[in-house]
Amino acid sequence: MIESRLQQNLQQIQFQIAEACRRSSRDPGDIRLVAVTKYAQWEWVTALAGLHSVFGENRPQQLAERQQLLPDVQWHLIGQLQRNKVRLALQHAACIHSVDSLKLLERIALIAEELNIRPPVLLEVNISGEESKSGFSAAELRSCWDQIIDVARHMQISGMMTMAPASDDPQAARPYFTALRELRDVLQQRSPAEICLNELSMGMSGDFEIAVEEGATLVRIGSALFEGLD
Ligand SMILES: *Cc1c(COP(=O)(O)O)cnc(C)c1O
């Protein structure tokens, strides 16, 4: 029952991604669905693990616990990371989407060097400039870019992540997704060859089709995936 519903939701989302790709002449193989499990019951998570292998969690503690129980799944951290949880996150997350300050970047660099790893990270950008959102401002990223590249020697900066302002109209998100892509293009041009800002983590249940049309490579979807389960 749970499994068939999940399969149905997953297929529906994949169909919508494929349609958005068709509209924008993209290859669906370039888009990864991050199944956001932060509100999902454990029973649903285990059922989903039989169907899908990239999951996202908001909290490092819950990510670490679930990663140990389902180690074959790739767990992405998508929520705010406190500096005292960096070690935990690096030990359990396959990718951190939510690096939102230079101080956090410095902390990750320190622990990554200690653990002798080069973790993939995305820089979270507050592209809308809303007070309530965390992330680098676009201006800050542009002005600190050389410094960021320098701090990030022990990481792979793989791209950017953003959240559009909440809205009932998915089209309202489009300018923010376009702006993130354009910012990425500018910063890519200013980067040495070894830095590949290929990933754009943008789009959630309400706006992922628009995000795909605007170049998302990672869409983070929770509620649409678990719809109809309770
Ligand atoms: C919860 C969450 C999502 C998923 O949101 P839905 O609207 O449930 O798809 C995506 N990204 C982040 C950062 C989240 O916190």
mmCIF file with all atom_site columns, N, CA and C and ligand atoms in Angstrom, residues 34 36-39 57-58 78-80 97-98 124 161-163 201 203-208 219-226, ligand 1:
data_model
loop_
_atom_site.group_PDB
_atom_site.id
_atom_site.type_symbol
_atom_site.label_atom_id
_atom_site.label_alt_id
_atom_site.label_comp_id
_atom_site.label_asym_id
_atom_site.label_entity_id
_atom_site.label_seq_id
_atom_site.pdbx_PDB_ins_code
_atom_site.Cartn_x
_atom_site.Cartn_y
_atom_site.Cartn_z
_atom_site.occupancy
_atom_site.B_iso_or_equiv
_atom_site.pdbx_formal_charge
_atom_site.auth_seq_id
_atom_site.auth_comp_id
_atom_site.auth_asym_id
_atom_site.auth_atom_id
_atom_site.pdbx_PDB_model_num
ATOM   1   N N  . VAL A 1 34  ? 16.083 14.756 -5.222  1.00 0.00 ? 34  VAL A N  1
ATOM   2   C CA . VAL A 1 34  ? 16.433 14.549 -3.825  1.00 0.00 ? 34  VAL A CA 1
ATOM   3   C C  . VAL A 1 34  ? 15.114 14.401 -3.058  1.00 0.00 ? 34  VAL A C  1
ATOM   4   N N  . VAL A 1 36  ? 13.011 14.509 -0.120  1.00 0.00 ? 36  VAL A N  1
ATOM   5   C CA . VAL A 1 36  ? 13.162 15.152 1.182   1.00 0.00 ? 36  VAL A CA 1
ATOM   6   C C  . VAL A 1 36  ? 12.306 14.417 2.218   1.00 0.00 ? 36  VAL A C  1
ATOM   7   N N  . THR A 1 37  ? 12.988 13.791 3.172   1.00 0.00 ? 37  THR A N  1
ATOM   8   C CA . THR A 1 37  ? 12.317 12.887 4.116   1.00 0.00 ? 37  THR A CA 1
ATOM   9   C C  . THR A 1 37  ? 12.142 13.496 5.506   1.00 0.00 ? 37  THR A C  1
ATOM   10  N N  . LYS A 1 38  ? 12.362 14.813 5.639   1.00 0.00 ? 38  LYS A N  1
ATOM   11  C CA . LYS A 1 38  ? 12.376 15.409 6.986   1.00 0.00 ? 38  LYS A CA 1
ATOM   12  C C  . LYS A 1 38  ? 11.083 15.185 7.763   1.00 0.00 ? 38  LYS A C  1
ATOM   13  N N  . TYR A 1 39  ? 9.937  15.145 7.069   1.00 0.00 ? 39  TYR A N  1
ATOM   14  C CA . TYR A 1 39  ? 8.665  14.928 7.769   1.00 0.00 ? 39  TYR A CA 1
ATOM   15  C C  . TYR A 1 39  ? 8.119  13.515 7.575   1.00 0.00 ? 39  TYR A C  1
ATOM   16  N N  . GLU A 1 57  ? 17.767 15.480 4.080   1.00 0.00 ? 57  GLU A N  1
ATOM   17  C CA . GLU A 1 57  ? 17.299 15.767 5.442   1.00 0.00 ? 57  GLU A CA 1
ATOM   18  C C  . GLU A 1 57  ? 17.711 17.177 5.838   1.00 0.00 ? 57  GLU A C  1
ATOM   19  N N  . ASN A 1 58  ? 16.918 17.793 6.706   1.00 0.00 ? 58  ASN A N  1
ATOM   20  C CA . ASN A 1 58  ? 17.214 19.142 7.171   1.00 0.00 ? 58  ASN A CA 1
ATOM   21  C C  . ASN A 1 58  ? 18.174 19.185 8.344   1.00 0.00 ? 58  ASN A C  1
ATOM   22  N N  . ILE A 1 78  ? 20.231 19.388 3.581   1.00 0.00 ? 78  ILE A N  1
ATOM   23  C CA . ILE A 1 78  ? 19.661 20.558 2.896   1.00 0.00 ? 78  ILE A CA 1
ATOM   24  C C  . ILE A 1 78  ? 19.279 21.680 3.857   1.00 0.00 ? 78  ILE A C  1
ATOM   25  N N  . GLY A 1 79  ? 19.398 21.429 5.161   1.00 0.00 ? 79  GLY A N  1
ATOM   26  C CA . GLY A 1 79  ? 18.993 22.433 6.150   1.00 0.00 ? 79  GLY A CA 1
ATOM   27  C C  . GLY A 1 79  ? 20.191 23.085 6.814   1.00 0.00 ? 79  GLY A C  1
ATOM   28  N N  . GLN A 1 80  ? 19.905 24.095 7.590   1.00 0.00 ? 80  GLN A N  1
ATOM   29  C CA . GLN A 1 80  ? 20.960 24.900 8.199   1.00 0.00 ? 80  GLN A CA 1
ATOM   30  C C  . GLN A 1 80  ? 21.917 24.060 9.048   1.00 0.00 ? 80  GLN A C  1
ATOM   31  N N  . HIS A 1 97  ? 24.073 20.927 0.914   1.00 0.00 ? 97  HIS A N  1
ATOM   32  C CA . HIS A 1 97  ? 23.526 21.949 0.012   1.00 0.00 ? 97  HIS A CA 1
ATOM   33  C C  . HIS A 1 97  ? 23.503 23.334 0.630   1.00 0.00 ? 97  HIS A C  1
ATOM   34  N N  . SER A 1 98  ? 23.695 23.404 1.951   1.00 0.00 ? 98  SER A N  1
ATOM   35  C CA . SER A 1 98  ? 23.290 24.587 2.697   1.00 0.00 ? 98  SER A CA 1
ATOM   36  C C  . SER A 1 98  ? 24.449 25.313 3.357   1.00 0.00 ? 98  SER A C  1
ATOM   37  N N  . GLU A 1 124 ? 24.638 28.061 -0.453  1.00 0.00 ? 124 GLU A N  1
ATOM   38  C CA . GLU A 1 124 ? 23.246 28.501 -0.426  1.00 0.00 ? 124 GLU A CA 1
ATOM   39  C C  . GLU A 1 124 ? 23.196 30.007 -0.664  1.00 0.00 ? 124 GLU A C  1
ATOM   40  N N  . MET A 1 161 ? 22.713 26.549 -4.272  1.00 0.00 ? 161 MET A N  1
ATOM   41  C CA . MET A 1 161 ? 21.369 26.136 -3.881  1.00 0.00 ? 161 MET A CA 1
ATOM   42  C C  . MET A 1 161 ? 20.564 27.374 -3.535  1.00 0.00 ? 161 MET A C  1
ATOM   43  N N  . THR A 1 162 ? 19.279 27.364 -3.850  1.00 0.00 ? 162 THR A N  1
ATOM   44  C CA . THR A 1 162 ? 18.419 28.444 -3.385  1.00 0.00 ? 162 THR A CA 1
ATOM   45  C C  . THR A 1 162 ? 16.998 27.974 -3.158  1.00 0.00 ? 162 THR A C  1
ATOM   46  N N  . MET A 1 163 ? 16.237 28.800 -2.464  1.00 0.00 ? 163 MET A N  1
ATOM   47  C CA . MET A 1 163 ? 14.805 28.594 -2.273  1.00 0.00 ? 163 MET A CA 1
ATOM   48  C C  . MET A 1 163 ? 14.100 29.854 -2.755  1.00 0.00 ? 163 MET A C  1
ATOM   49  N N  . SER A 1 201 ? 20.875 23.445 -7.198  1.00 0.00 ? 201 SER A N  1
ATOM   50  C CA . SER A 1 201 ? 19.865 22.800 -6.363  1.00 0.00 ? 201 SER A CA 1
ATOM   51  C C  . SER A 1 201 ? 18.733 23.794 -6.149  1.00 0.00 ? 201 SER A C  1
ATOM   52  N N  . GLY A 1 203 ? 14.156 24.255 -6.642  1.00 0.00 ? 203 GLY A N  1
ATOM   53  C CA . GLY A 1 203 ? 12.870 23.642 -6.960  1.00 0.00 ? 203 GLY A CA 1
ATOM   54  C C  . GLY A 1 203 ? 12.441 22.708 -5.851  1.00 0.00 ? 203 GLY A C  1
ATOM   55  N N  . MET A 1 204 ? 11.206 22.923 -5.364  1.00 0.00 ? 204 MET A N  1
ATOM   56  C CA . MET A 1 204 ? 10.603 22.070 -4.341  1.00 0.00 ? 204 MET A CA 1
ATOM   57  C C  . MET A 1 204 ? 9.242  21.614 -4.882  1.00 0.00 ? 204 MET A C  1
ATOM   58  N N  . SER A 1 205 ? 8.407  21.024 -4.036  1.00 0.00 ? 205 SER A N  1
ATOM   59  C CA . SER A 1 205 ? 7.153  20.449 -4.554  1.00 0.00 ? 205 SER A CA 1
ATOM   60  C C  . SER A 1 205 ? 6.343  21.437 -5.396  1.00 0.00 ? 205 SER A C  1
ATOM   61  N N  . GLY A 1 206 ? 6.302  22.712 -4.969  1.00 0.00 ? 206 GLY A N  1
ATOM   62  C CA . GLY A 1 206 ? 5.430  23.671 -5.636  1.00 0.00 ? 206 GLY A CA 1
ATOM   63  C C  . GLY A 1 206 ? 6.003  24.292 -6.906  1.00 0.00 ? 206 GLY A C  1
ATOM   64  N N  . ASP A 1 207 ? 7.319  24.173 -7.098  1.00 0.00 ? 207 ASP A N  1
ATOM   65  C CA . ASP A 1 207 ? 7.908  24.929 -8.212  1.00 0.00 ? 207 ASP A CA 1
ATOM   66  C C  . ASP A 1 207 ? 9.018  24.189 -8.963  1.00 0.00 ? 207 ASP A C  1
ATOM   67  N N  . PHE A 1 208 ? 9.084  22.857 -8.788  1.00 0.00 ? 208 PHE A N  1
ATOM   68  C CA . PHE A 1 208 ? 10.228 22.146 -9.379  1.00 0.00 ? 208 PHE A CA 1
ATOM   69  C C  . PHE A 1 208 ? 10.226 22.126 -10.903 1.00 0.00 ? 208 PHE A C  1
ATOM   70  N N  . VAL A 1 219 ? 16.558 18.670 -7.690  1.00 0.00 ? 219 VAL A N  1
ATOM   71  C CA . VAL A 1 219 ? 15.301 19.202 -7.181  1.00 0.00 ? 219 VAL A CA 1
ATOM   72  C C  . VAL A 1 219 ? 15.012 18.515 -5.856  1.00 0.00 ? 219 VAL A C  1
ATOM   73  N N  . ARG A 1 220 ? 14.591 19.285 -4.867  1.00 0.00 ? 220 ARG A N  1
ATOM   74  C CA . ARG A 1 220 ? 14.401 18.785 -3.501  1.00 0.00 ? 220 ARG A CA 1
ATOM   75  C C  . ARG A 1 220 ? 12.903 18.687 -3.220  1.00 0.00 ? 220 ARG A C  1
ATOM   76  N N  . ILE A 1 221 ? 12.382 17.474 -3.231  1.00 0.00 ? 221 ILE A N  1
ATOM   77  C CA . ILE A 1 221 ? 10.934 17.316 -3.176  1.00 0.00 ? 221 ILE A CA 1
ATOM   78  C C  . ILE A 1 221 ? 10.508 16.457 -1.998  1.00 0.00 ? 221 ILE A C  1
ATOM   79  N N  . GLY A 1 222 ? 9.647  17.028 -1.155  1.00 0.00 ? 222 GLY A N  1
ATOM   80  C CA . GLY A 1 222 ? 9.125  16.316 0.004   1.00 0.00 ? 222 GLY A CA 1
ATOM   81  C C  . GLY A 1 222 ? 7.639  16.043 -0.122  1.00 0.00 ? 222 GLY A C  1
ATOM   82  N N  . SER A 1 223 ? 6.824  17.085 0.092   1.00 0.00 ? 223 SER A N  1
ATOM   83  C CA . SER A 1 223 ? 5.378  16.858 0.225   1.00 0.00 ? 223 SER A CA 1
ATOM   84  C C  . SER A 1 223 ? 4.736  16.197 -0.993  1.00 0.00 ? 223 SER A C  1
ATOM   85  N N  . ALA A 1 224 ? 5.155  16.522 -2.199  1.00 0.00 ? 224 ALA A N  1
ATOM   86  C CA . ALA A 1 224 ? 4.537  15.899 -3.381  1.00 0.00 ? 224 ALA A CA 1
ATOM   87  C C  . ALA A 1 224 ? 4.828  14.397 -3.434  1.00 0.00 ? 224 ALA A C  1
ATOM   88  N N  . LEU A 1 225 ? 5.953  14.020 -2.880  1.00 0.00 ? 225 LEU A N  1
ATOM   89  C CA . LEU A 1 225 ? 6.357  12.617 -2.915  1.00 0.00 ? 225 LEU A CA 1
ATOM   90  C C  . LEU A 1 225 ? 5.569  11.774 -1.912  1.00 0.00 ? 225 LEU A C  1
ATOM   91  N N  . PHE A 1 226 ? 5.233  12.386 -0.785  1.00 0.00 ? 226 PHE A N  1
ATOM   92  C CA . PHE A 1 226 ? 4.551  11.628 0.272   1.00 0.00 ? 226 PHE A CA 1
ATOM   93  C C  . PHE A 1 226 ? 3.053  11.910 0.303   1.00 0.00 ? 226 PHE A C  1
HETATM 94  C C1 . LIG B 2 .   ? 11.422 20.865 3.272   1.00 0.00 ? 1   LIG B C1 1
HETATM 95  C C2 . LIG B 2 .   ? 12.373 21.334 2.261   1.00 0.00 ? 1   LIG B C2 1
HETATM 96  C C3 . LIG B 2 .   ? 12.199 20.992 0.910   1.00 0.00 ? 1   LIG B C3 1
HETATM 97  C C4 . LIG B 2 .   ? 11.022 20.192 0.400   1.00 0.00 ? 1   LIG B C4 1
HETATM 98  O O1 . LIG B 2 .   ? 9.863  20.952 0.439   1.00 0.00 ? 1   LIG B O1 1
HETATM 99  P P1 . LIG B 2 .   ? 8.478  20.424 -0.148  1.00 0.00 ? 1   LIG B P1 1
HETATM 100 O O2 . LIG B 2 .   ? 7.723  21.646 -0.425  1.00 0.00 ? 1   LIG B O2 1
HETATM 101 O O3 . LIG B 2 .   ? 7.889  19.545 0.895   1.00 0.00 ? 1   LIG B O3 1
HETATM 102 O O4 . LIG B 2 .   ? 8.784  19.662 -1.393  1.00 0.00 ? 1   LIG B O4 1
HETATM 103 C C5 . LIG B 2 .   ? 13.164 21.427 0.021   1.00 0.00 ? 1   LIG B C5 1
HETATM 104 N N1 . LIG B 2 .   ? 14.225 22.158 0.417   1.00 0.00 ? 1   LIG B N1 1
HETATM 105 C C6 . LIG B 2 .   ? 14.419 22.509 1.690   1.00 0.00 ? 1   LIG B C6 1
HETATM 106 C C7 . LIG B 2 .   ? 15.616 23.308 2.061   1.00 0.00 ? 1   LIG B C7 1
HETATM 107 C C8 . LIG B 2 .   ? 13.504 22.107 2.649   1.00 0.00 ? 1   LIG B C8 1
HETATM 108 O O5 . LIG B 2 .   ? 13.686 22.494 3.920   1.00 0.00 ? 1   LIG B O5 1
#
